Amino acid sequence: MATAEEVTNGEVARAFHLMADLLELDGALRHRIMAYRRAAVRVAGEERSVAQLARAGRATDLADIGDALAAKIGELVETREIAALEKLAARVPRGLAAVARIGGIGPARARALWQEADVTDIESLRVRAESEEGLTAVSGIGPRTAESIRSQLAGLAAGQEPEPRVSIGRALPIAERLVADLGALPFVERAEIAGGLRRGAPTAKDADLAVATSRPREVAQALADHPTVARVLSRGAQRCVVETHIGLPVELRLSPPASFGNLLQHLTGSAAHNTRLRERAAGMGMSVSEHGITAADGTVTTHEDEEGVYAALGLRVIPPELRRDTDEIARAAGGGFPELVSVADIRGELHAHSTWSDGEASIAEMAAAGRTAGLAYLVITDHSQSLGFAGGLTPEQVADQWSEIAEVAASERRLRLLRGTEVDILSDGRLDFSDELLAEFDWVVASVHSRLNQSPERMTSRLARAARHPAVDVIGHPTGRMHGRREEAEIDFDELFAAARDGGTALEINASPMRMDLGAGRARAAADAGVALTIGSDAHSTSGFALRRYGVMVARAAGLIPDQILNCRPWDELAARRAARLDAA
Ligand SMILES: [Zn+2]
Ligand SMILES: [Zn+2]
C-alpha cells in the first residue's frame, strides 16, 4: 500500500485521461490523444505504485510510457501538477470535460457545443438546453440526444458534475480478484460481487462487494491491506470503502451468514428493481431491507441466499442481469425464466482480427487460441482497404491472406478456420469491396468506422443499405458507441431493424467492454422485431476471445436464449443461411 500522501495510479490515469480529453476538445491529432489514453489505461492497470516507480526513475519500465510521459508522471508526483495540462486547461474550458461525460455528448459533441454554442461547462450547457435555439442546432445532436441530455441535466443538482465511470472491462477483473482473495479467508463464508457489475452494466462508478462473515473487522482489515488498494476512504462495523490503484472505489458490505441473501439481493439492485420489490412486499403486508424481511406482526425473517428472499415474496429467483425494472418481477411471479445464453453456449467466433490488419497475433496464433478457448469455428475478419489507420486489406492482400488461412486451416483438426472480412460501410452505405469479392468470403461483417456524426437520416439509410446487401451477414457494433469516448449514433432503430429482418442480416452484440454494442435494451428490441443477433468478441489478440463474456452479459440482460444468437449454432447452419441469401439475390 502506498502512503496516504502519494499520488495514486488512479490520479495519474485521471490526469492522462483529462489530458487526452482536453487534447480531443482542442482538436489535437489522433495519435497524440491515443498516446495519453494508452498510457492512462496502462497506468490504471498497473498493480505497483507508479509514483514509486517514477521516484526510482523507472516509470519507463512500463509499456506505453516513453521519456516524455515519464517526465510528466515525475512532475505530477513532485508538484501535483503537469505544466502542459495546466497550459491546455487555460485554453480549453476545464468544465467542458464534465460536459463530455454526460451520456450522449462525448468529446466530439462537447467540442461542437463549445465552438458553435459557447458552452463551457455544465451550467452554460443547462442554459443553452433551456434556450429557444436548444441543442439540436449543434452538429451531431439530434432530437433524441437532446432529450436525453435534458433529462440527465435535470438529474444533476446545481454545481454537481457527472461522476467519472469505469468500464466493466477494467472494474470487473479487480472486483473478481478481491472477491477471490476475501473469499479464501478462513473466517469468510461467502464473498460475491454485487451492484451494477453483477448485473453486467457496461460502466460502474464503484464496485460493490458483499461478504458473509462473523468477523467483519478482520475482513475489512484484509481489504484495506490488499495490494490493489491505495487508500481507505471510510470504515465502519458493516461497511468499508476503499480506493484501488486504478481509481475505482470499492464498497464492501458485511453481514452475518444468516442474512447474506438479504444483503446480496439488496446490493444487486437496481434501485428501480428494489423499489418495485418493496412495493410488492408492501402489498403483501411486509417490508424488505438488506437485514431481512419484516412481516406485518413485526417478526423479521432472514435468508442465507437470494432464492429465499424472492421465495418469501412469491417469486422465482431473477437472473441478476434482468434486475433492471423491465418486466422481470411479473415474469418471476408467473412462469419464470428460460435458460439464458451463457459463454458455454457459444460455438464459434464470427469477428476477430489478425496482424493482417490491426490485430496483435498471427492467424496461426489466433487459431490456436480459439481452439484453446473451445471454439468449433473461427472467422478471421480483418479490416478492408479504406480503413488505412487500421491496416485495411486491398483485394490483392485478401487473396494472399486466403492462402495463409488455407495453410493454417489444413493443419487445424478441431477448429474450423474461415475467411471473413470486417468490410467498411462507406459514408453513403456502399461497401468497401466489390460485390463479387464479398460473395467469395465465408462470412461478412459490415461496420461503420468513420463519419459517425452524420445526420440521423443519413446514418440510418447508410446502415439500412448495408443491412439489405445479400453478402452482408451481420452489421458490426451497430451504434458505434465507445464508453467515455463516443456516444451511439442517432439512428432510427425501427428502420434499421426492418432492413435487417427483411435482408436476413443479423445485428452484432459487440463484446468489447468499451463497446457492448448493441446494448441490452436495443438487443431486446431487435430480437422482438425478429432480427437475429450474434455475439462478436472483436478479438484483436489471443486473449481477446475471453471478452465474449461481456457480450454474453448484454445478451442475458436482453433476456436472450441461445436459439436467438447465431453463433450458438453449428457452422454448417450459418453457411447454409449465407448460401441461401446469396442464391436468392
Ligand atoms: Zn469495427
Ligand atoms: Zn473489428
PDB file of N, CA, C and O in Angstrom, residues 446 460-470 472-476 478 491-508 518 522 525-527 529-534 566 577 581:
ATOM      1  N   ALA A 446     -20.121  -6.160 -41.641  1.00  0.00           N
ATOM      2  CA  ALA A 446     -20.013  -4.810 -42.215  1.00  0.00           C
ATOM      3  C   ALA A 446     -20.172  -3.795 -41.091  1.00  0.00           C
ATOM      4  O   ALA A 446     -21.107  -3.898 -40.294  1.00  0.00           O
ATOM      5  N   THR A 460     -29.004   6.353 -40.711  1.00  0.00           N
ATOM      6  CA  THR A 460     -29.978   5.259 -40.791  1.00  0.00           C
ATOM      7  C   THR A 460     -29.987   4.635 -42.181  1.00  0.00           C
ATOM      8  O   THR A 460     -29.925   3.405 -42.319  1.00  0.00           O
ATOM      9  N   SER A 461     -30.019   5.473 -43.223  1.00  0.00           N
ATOM     10  CA  SER A 461     -30.103   4.890 -44.573  1.00  0.00           C
ATOM     11  C   SER A 461     -28.780   4.207 -44.928  1.00  0.00           C
ATOM     12  O   SER A 461     -28.763   3.203 -45.647  1.00  0.00           O
ATOM     13  N   ARG A 462     -27.676   4.736 -44.399  1.00  0.00           N
ATOM     14  CA  ARG A 462     -26.363   4.118 -44.629  1.00  0.00           C
ATOM     15  C   ARG A 462     -26.340   2.684 -44.062  1.00  0.00           C
ATOM     16  O   ARG A 462     -25.961   1.724 -44.734  1.00  0.00           O
ATOM     17  N   LEU A 463     -26.780   2.545 -42.799  1.00  0.00           N
ATOM     18  CA  LEU A 463     -26.777   1.220 -42.165  1.00  0.00           C
ATOM     19  C   LEU A 463     -27.812   0.301 -42.805  1.00  0.00           C
ATOM     20  O   LEU A 463     -27.560  -0.894 -43.014  1.00  0.00           O
ATOM     21  N   ALA A 464     -28.978   0.857 -43.118  1.00  0.00           N
ATOM     22  CA  ALA A 464     -30.053   0.033 -43.674  1.00  0.00           C
ATOM     23  C   ALA A 464     -29.635  -0.506 -45.050  1.00  0.00           C
ATOM     24  O   ALA A 464     -29.921  -1.667 -45.378  1.00  0.00           O
ATOM     25  N   ARG A 465     -28.936   0.335 -45.832  1.00  0.00           N
ATOM     26  CA  ARG A 465     -28.487  -0.108 -47.154  1.00  0.00           C
ATOM     27  C   ARG A 465     -27.517  -1.296 -47.011  1.00  0.00           C
ATOM     28  O   ARG A 465     -27.630  -2.294 -47.727  1.00  0.00           O
ATOM     29  N   ALA A 466     -26.596  -1.194 -46.065  1.00  0.00           N
ATOM     30  CA  ALA A 466     -25.655  -2.294 -45.832  1.00  0.00           C
ATOM     31  C   ALA A 466     -26.395  -3.537 -45.342  1.00  0.00           C
ATOM     32  O   ALA A 466     -26.072  -4.665 -45.725  1.00  0.00           O
ATOM     33  N   ALA A 467     -27.400  -3.322 -44.500  1.00  0.00           N
ATOM     34  CA  ALA A 467     -28.137  -4.461 -43.933  1.00  0.00           C
ATOM     35  C   ALA A 467     -28.934  -5.203 -45.005  1.00  0.00           C
ATOM     36  O   ALA A 467     -29.238  -6.381 -44.851  1.00  0.00           O
ATOM     37  N   ARG A 468     -29.273  -4.500 -46.090  1.00  0.00           N
ATOM     38  CA  ARG A 468     -30.033  -5.162 -47.166  1.00  0.00           C
ATOM     39  C   ARG A 468     -29.125  -5.860 -48.167  1.00  0.00           C
ATOM     40  O   ARG A 468     -29.599  -6.581 -49.041  1.00  0.00           O
ATOM     41  N   HIS A 469     -27.807  -5.661 -48.057  1.00  0.00           N
ATOM     42  CA  HIS A 469     -26.883  -6.268 -49.026  1.00  0.00           C
ATOM     43  C   HIS A 469     -26.835  -7.784 -48.812  1.00  0.00           C
ATOM     44  O   HIS A 469     -26.600  -8.241 -47.692  1.00  0.00           O
ATOM     45  N   PRO A 470     -27.050  -8.565 -49.868  1.00  0.00           N
ATOM     46  CA  PRO A 470     -27.152 -10.030 -49.680  1.00  0.00           C
ATOM     47  C   PRO A 470     -25.861 -10.679 -49.195  1.00  0.00           C
ATOM     48  O   PRO A 470     -25.904 -11.768 -48.617  1.00  0.00           O
ATOM     49  N   VAL A 472     -23.844  -9.374 -46.949  1.00  0.00           N
ATOM     50  CA  VAL A 472     -23.535  -8.956 -45.574  1.00  0.00           C
ATOM     51  C   VAL A 472     -24.290  -9.856 -44.599  1.00  0.00           C
ATOM     52  O   VAL A 472     -25.512  -9.958 -44.647  1.00  0.00           O
ATOM     53  N   ASP A 473     -23.542 -10.524 -43.728  1.00  0.00           N
ATOM     54  CA  ASP A 473     -24.178 -11.431 -42.771  1.00  0.00           C
ATOM     55  C   ASP A 473     -24.556 -10.739 -41.479  1.00  0.00           C
ATOM     56  O   ASP A 473     -25.514 -11.120 -40.820  1.00  0.00           O
ATOM     57  N   VAL A 474     -23.765  -9.748 -41.078  1.00  0.00           N
ATOM     58  CA  VAL A 474     -24.042  -9.089 -39.798  1.00  0.00           C
ATOM     59  C   VAL A 474     -23.485  -7.667 -39.830  1.00  0.00           C
ATOM     60  O   VAL A 474     -22.448  -7.407 -40.452  1.00  0.00           O
ATOM     61  N   ILE A 475     -24.208  -6.760 -39.178  1.00  0.00           N
ATOM     62  CA  ILE A 475     -23.712  -5.392 -39.005  1.00  0.00           C
ATOM     63  C   ILE A 475     -22.940  -5.353 -37.685  1.00  0.00           C
ATOM     64  O   ILE A 475     -23.502  -5.646 -36.632  1.00  0.00           O
ATOM     65  N   GLY A 476     -21.645  -5.007 -37.752  1.00  0.00           N
ATOM     66  CA  GLY A 476     -20.806  -4.976 -36.548  1.00  0.00           C
ATOM     67  C   GLY A 476     -21.043  -3.709 -35.734  1.00  0.00           C
ATOM     68  O   GLY A 476     -21.368  -2.666 -36.285  1.00  0.00           O
ATOM     69  N   PRO A 478     -23.312  -1.902 -34.156  1.00  0.00           N
ATOM     70  CA  PRO A 478     -24.205  -1.066 -34.973  1.00  0.00           C
ATOM     71  C   PRO A 478     -24.278   0.410 -34.590  1.00  0.00           C
ATOM     72  O   PRO A 478     -24.447   1.243 -35.465  1.00  0.00           O
ATOM     73  N   ILE A 491     -29.821   6.890 -34.615  1.00  0.00           N
ATOM     74  CA  ILE A 491     -30.300   6.044 -35.712  1.00  0.00           C
ATOM     75  C   ILE A 491     -31.795   5.821 -35.507  1.00  0.00           C
ATOM     76  O   ILE A 491     -32.254   5.733 -34.369  1.00  0.00           O
ATOM     77  N   ASP A 492     -32.529   5.677 -36.590  1.00  0.00           N
ATOM     78  CA  ASP A 492     -33.925   5.235 -36.483  1.00  0.00           C
ATOM     79  C   ASP A 492     -33.894   3.706 -36.389  1.00  0.00           C
ATOM     80  O   ASP A 492     -33.740   3.012 -37.392  1.00  0.00           O
ATOM     81  N   PHE A 493     -33.998   3.198 -35.169  1.00  0.00           N
ATOM     82  CA  PHE A 493     -33.798   1.766 -34.970  1.00  0.00           C
ATOM     83  C   PHE A 493     -34.910   0.933 -35.605  1.00  0.00           C
ATOM     84  O   PHE A 493     -34.650  -0.168 -36.080  1.00  0.00           O
ATOM     85  N   ASP A 494     -36.132   1.447 -35.613  1.00  0.00           N
ATOM     86  CA  ASP A 494     -37.209   0.675 -36.247  1.00  0.00           C
ATOM     87  C   ASP A 494     -36.873   0.410 -37.714  1.00  0.00           C
ATOM     88  O   ASP A 494     -37.086  -0.689 -38.221  1.00  0.00           O
ATOM     89  N   GLU A 495     -36.321   1.445 -38.364  1.00  0.00           N
ATOM     90  CA  GLU A 495     -35.989   1.299 -39.786  1.00  0.00           C
ATOM     91  C   GLU A 495     -34.816   0.319 -39.968  1.00  0.00           C
ATOM     92  O   GLU A 495     -34.828  -0.524 -40.861  1.00  0.00           O
ATOM     93  N   LEU A 496     -33.810   0.439 -39.096  1.00  0.00           N
ATOM     94  CA  LEU A 496     -32.673  -0.481 -39.193  1.00  0.00           C
ATOM     95  C   LEU A 496     -33.116  -1.925 -38.929  1.00  0.00           C
ATOM     96  O   LEU A 496     -32.730  -2.847 -39.644  1.00  0.00           O
ATOM     97  N   PHE A 497     -33.936  -2.110 -37.896  1.00  0.00           N
ATOM     98  CA  PHE A 497     -34.398  -3.473 -37.572  1.00  0.00           C
ATOM     99  C   PHE A 497     -35.198  -4.047 -38.739  1.00  0.00           C
ATOM    100  O   PHE A 497     -35.052  -5.221 -39.083  1.00  0.00           O
ATOM    101  N   ALA A 498     -36.044  -3.235 -39.366  1.00  0.00           N
ATOM    102  CA  ALA A 498     -36.838  -3.724 -40.501  1.00  0.00           C
ATOM    103  C   ALA A 498     -35.915  -4.135 -41.653  1.00  0.00           C
ATOM    104  O   ALA A 498     -36.107  -5.190 -42.270  1.00  0.00           O
ATOM    105  N   ALA A 499     -34.891  -3.315 -41.924  1.00  0.00           N
ATOM    106  CA  ALA A 499     -33.965  -3.634 -43.025  1.00  0.00           C
ATOM    107  C   ALA A 499     -33.211  -4.928 -42.717  1.00  0.00           C
ATOM    108  O   ALA A 499     -33.016  -5.769 -43.592  1.00  0.00           O
ATOM    109  N   ALA A 500     -32.781  -5.097 -41.465  1.00  0.00           N
ATOM    110  CA  ALA A 500     -32.026  -6.289 -41.083  1.00  0.00           C
ATOM    111  C   ALA A 500     -32.916  -7.536 -41.165  1.00  0.00           C
ATOM    112  O   ALA A 500     -32.503  -8.576 -41.688  1.00  0.00           O
ATOM    113  N   ARG A 501     -34.140  -7.408 -40.671  1.00  0.00           N
ATOM    114  CA  ARG A 501     -35.051  -8.566 -40.714  1.00  0.00           C
ATOM    115  C   ARG A 501     -35.352  -8.948 -42.154  1.00  0.00           C
ATOM    116  O   ARG A 501     -35.236 -10.111 -42.540  1.00  0.00           O
ATOM    117  N   ASP A 502     -35.700  -7.940 -42.989  1.00  0.00           N
ATOM    118  CA  ASP A 502     -36.051  -8.229 -44.378  1.00  0.00           C
ATOM    119  C   ASP A 502     -34.851  -8.742 -45.161  1.00  0.00           C
ATOM    120  O   ASP A 502     -34.988  -9.579 -46.042  1.00  0.00           O
ATOM    121  N   GLY A 503     -33.658  -8.220 -44.854  1.00  0.00           N
ATOM    122  CA  GLY A 503     -32.460  -8.650 -45.567  1.00  0.00           C
ATOM    123  C   GLY A 503     -31.893  -9.954 -45.020  1.00  0.00           C
ATOM    124  O   GLY A 503     -30.948 -10.508 -45.583  1.00  0.00           O
ATOM    125  N   GLY A 504     -32.425 -10.429 -43.912  1.00  0.00           N
ATOM    126  CA  GLY A 504     -31.889 -11.644 -43.295  1.00  0.00           C
ATOM    127  C   GLY A 504     -30.508 -11.422 -42.699  1.00  0.00           C
ATOM    128  O   GLY A 504     -29.733 -12.368 -42.520  1.00  0.00           O
ATOM    129  N   THR A 505     -30.196 -10.166 -42.375  1.00  0.00           N
ATOM    130  CA  THR A 505     -28.891  -9.823 -41.825  1.00  0.00           C
ATOM    131  C   THR A 505     -28.996  -9.701 -40.305  1.00  0.00           C
ATOM    132  O   THR A 505     -29.974  -9.158 -39.796  1.00  0.00           O
ATOM    133  N   ALA A 506     -27.984 -10.207 -39.623  1.00  0.00           N
ATOM    134  CA  ALA A 506     -28.004 -10.139 -38.160  1.00  0.00           C
ATOM    135  C   ALA A 506     -27.408  -8.819 -37.683  1.00  0.00           C
ATOM    136  O   ALA A 506     -26.733  -8.113 -38.433  1.00  0.00           O
ATOM    137  N   LEU A 507     -27.665  -8.488 -36.440  1.00  0.00           N
ATOM    138  CA  LEU A 507     -27.003  -7.360 -35.795  1.00  0.00           C
ATOM    139  C   LEU A 507     -26.103  -7.928 -34.703  1.00  0.00           C
ATOM    140  O   LEU A 507     -26.454  -8.901 -34.041  1.00  0.00           O
ATOM    141  N   GLU A 508     -24.951  -7.302 -34.544  1.00  0.00           N
ATOM    142  CA  GLU A 508     -23.971  -7.811 -33.590  1.00  0.00           C
ATOM    143  C   GLU A 508     -24.167  -7.216 -32.201  1.00  0.00           C
ATOM    144  O   GLU A 508     -24.492  -6.046 -32.060  1.00  0.00           O
ATOM    145  N   LEU A 518     -24.646  -3.810 -29.894  1.00  0.00           N
ATOM    146  CA  LEU A 518     -25.813  -3.253 -29.251  1.00  0.00           C
ATOM    147  C   LEU A 518     -25.782  -3.424 -27.727  1.00  0.00           C
ATOM    148  O   LEU A 518     -25.251  -4.400 -27.222  1.00  0.00           O
ATOM    149  N   ARG A 522     -31.458  -2.242 -26.702  1.00  0.00           N
ATOM    150  CA  ARG A 522     -31.533  -2.311 -28.167  1.00  0.00           C
ATOM    151  C   ARG A 522     -31.548  -3.769 -28.649  1.00  0.00           C
ATOM    152  O   ARG A 522     -32.241  -4.111 -29.600  1.00  0.00           O
ATOM    153  N   ALA A 525     -34.955  -5.128 -28.209  1.00  0.00           N
ATOM    154  CA  ALA A 525     -35.873  -4.579 -29.216  1.00  0.00           C
ATOM    155  C   ALA A 525     -35.626  -5.232 -30.580  1.00  0.00           C
ATOM    156  O   ALA A 525     -36.570  -5.537 -31.312  1.00  0.00           O
ATOM    157  N   ALA A 526     -34.348  -5.463 -30.912  1.00  0.00           N
ATOM    158  CA  ALA A 526     -34.021  -6.100 -32.188  1.00  0.00           C
ATOM    159  C   ALA A 526     -34.608  -7.506 -32.231  1.00  0.00           C
ATOM    160  O   ALA A 526     -35.248  -7.903 -33.210  1.00  0.00           O
ATOM    161  N   ALA A 527     -34.403  -8.267 -31.153  1.00  0.00           N
ATOM    162  CA  ALA A 527     -34.925  -9.636 -31.110  1.00  0.00           C
ATOM    163  C   ALA A 527     -36.446  -9.626 -31.214  1.00  0.00           C
ATOM    164  O   ALA A 527     -37.036 -10.442 -31.934  1.00  0.00           O
ATOM    165  N   ALA A 529     -38.172  -7.541 -32.756  1.00  0.00           N
ATOM    166  CA  ALA A 529     -38.538  -7.177 -34.129  1.00  0.00           C
ATOM    167  C   ALA A 529     -38.215  -8.308 -35.104  1.00  0.00           C
ATOM    168  O   ALA A 529     -38.356  -8.147 -36.308  1.00  0.00           O
ATOM    169  N   GLY A 530     -37.741  -9.444 -34.582  1.00  0.00           N
ATOM    170  CA  GLY A 530     -37.482 -10.597 -35.447  1.00  0.00           C
ATOM    171  C   GLY A 530     -36.096 -10.601 -36.073  1.00  0.00           C
ATOM    172  O   GLY A 530     -35.861 -11.291 -37.066  1.00  0.00           O
ATOM    173  N   VAL A 531     -35.167  -9.823 -35.522  1.00  0.00           N
ATOM    174  CA  VAL A 531     -33.811  -9.753 -36.057  1.00  0.00           C
ATOM    175  C   VAL A 531     -32.925 -10.771 -35.333  1.00  0.00           C
ATOM    176  O   VAL A 531     -33.010 -10.901 -34.109  1.00  0.00           O
ATOM    177  N   ALA A 532     -32.083 -11.474 -36.098  1.00  0.00           N
ATOM    178  CA  ALA A 532     -31.129 -12.401 -35.481  1.00  0.00           C
ATOM    179  C   ALA A 532     -29.951 -11.608 -34.923  1.00  0.00           C
ATOM    180  O   ALA A 532     -29.623 -10.528 -35.413  1.00  0.00           O
ATOM    181  N   LEU A 533     -29.316 -12.151 -33.878  1.00  0.00           N
ATOM    182  CA  LEU A 533     -28.177 -11.471 -33.257  1.00  0.00           C
ATOM    183  C   LEU A 533     -26.962 -12.377 -33.256  1.00  0.00           C
ATOM    184  O   LEU A 533     -27.083 -13.600 -33.355  1.00  0.00           O
ATOM    185  N   THR A 534     -25.782 -11.753 -33.194  1.00  0.00           N
ATOM    186  CA  THR A 534     -24.550 -12.515 -32.982  1.00  0.00           C
ATOM    187  C   THR A 534     -23.843 -11.900 -31.780  1.00  0.00           C
ATOM    188  O   THR A 534     -24.117 -10.763 -31.416  1.00  0.00           O
ATOM    189  N   LEU A 566     -26.915 -16.346 -33.356  1.00  0.00           N
ATOM    190  CA  LEU A 566     -26.490 -17.198 -34.475  1.00  0.00           C
ATOM    191  C   LEU A 566     -25.266 -18.041 -34.143  1.00  0.00           C
ATOM    192  O   LEU A 566     -25.192 -19.215 -34.511  1.00  0.00           O
ATOM    193  N   ARG A 577     -27.308 -20.721 -44.383  1.00  0.00           N
ATOM    194  CA  ARG A 577     -28.069 -19.480 -44.316  1.00  0.00           C
ATOM    195  C   ARG A 577     -27.480 -18.447 -45.287  1.00  0.00           C
ATOM    196  O   ARG A 577     -28.193 -17.791 -46.047  1.00  0.00           O
ATOM    197  N   ARG A 581     -29.116 -16.870 -48.913  1.00  0.00           N
ATOM    198  CA  ARG A 581     -29.312 -15.437 -49.138  1.00  0.00           C
ATOM    199  C   ARG A 581     -28.603 -14.996 -50.421  1.00  0.00           C
ATOM    200  O   ARG A 581     -29.132 -14.192 -51.182  1.00  0.00           O
TER     201      ARG A 581
END
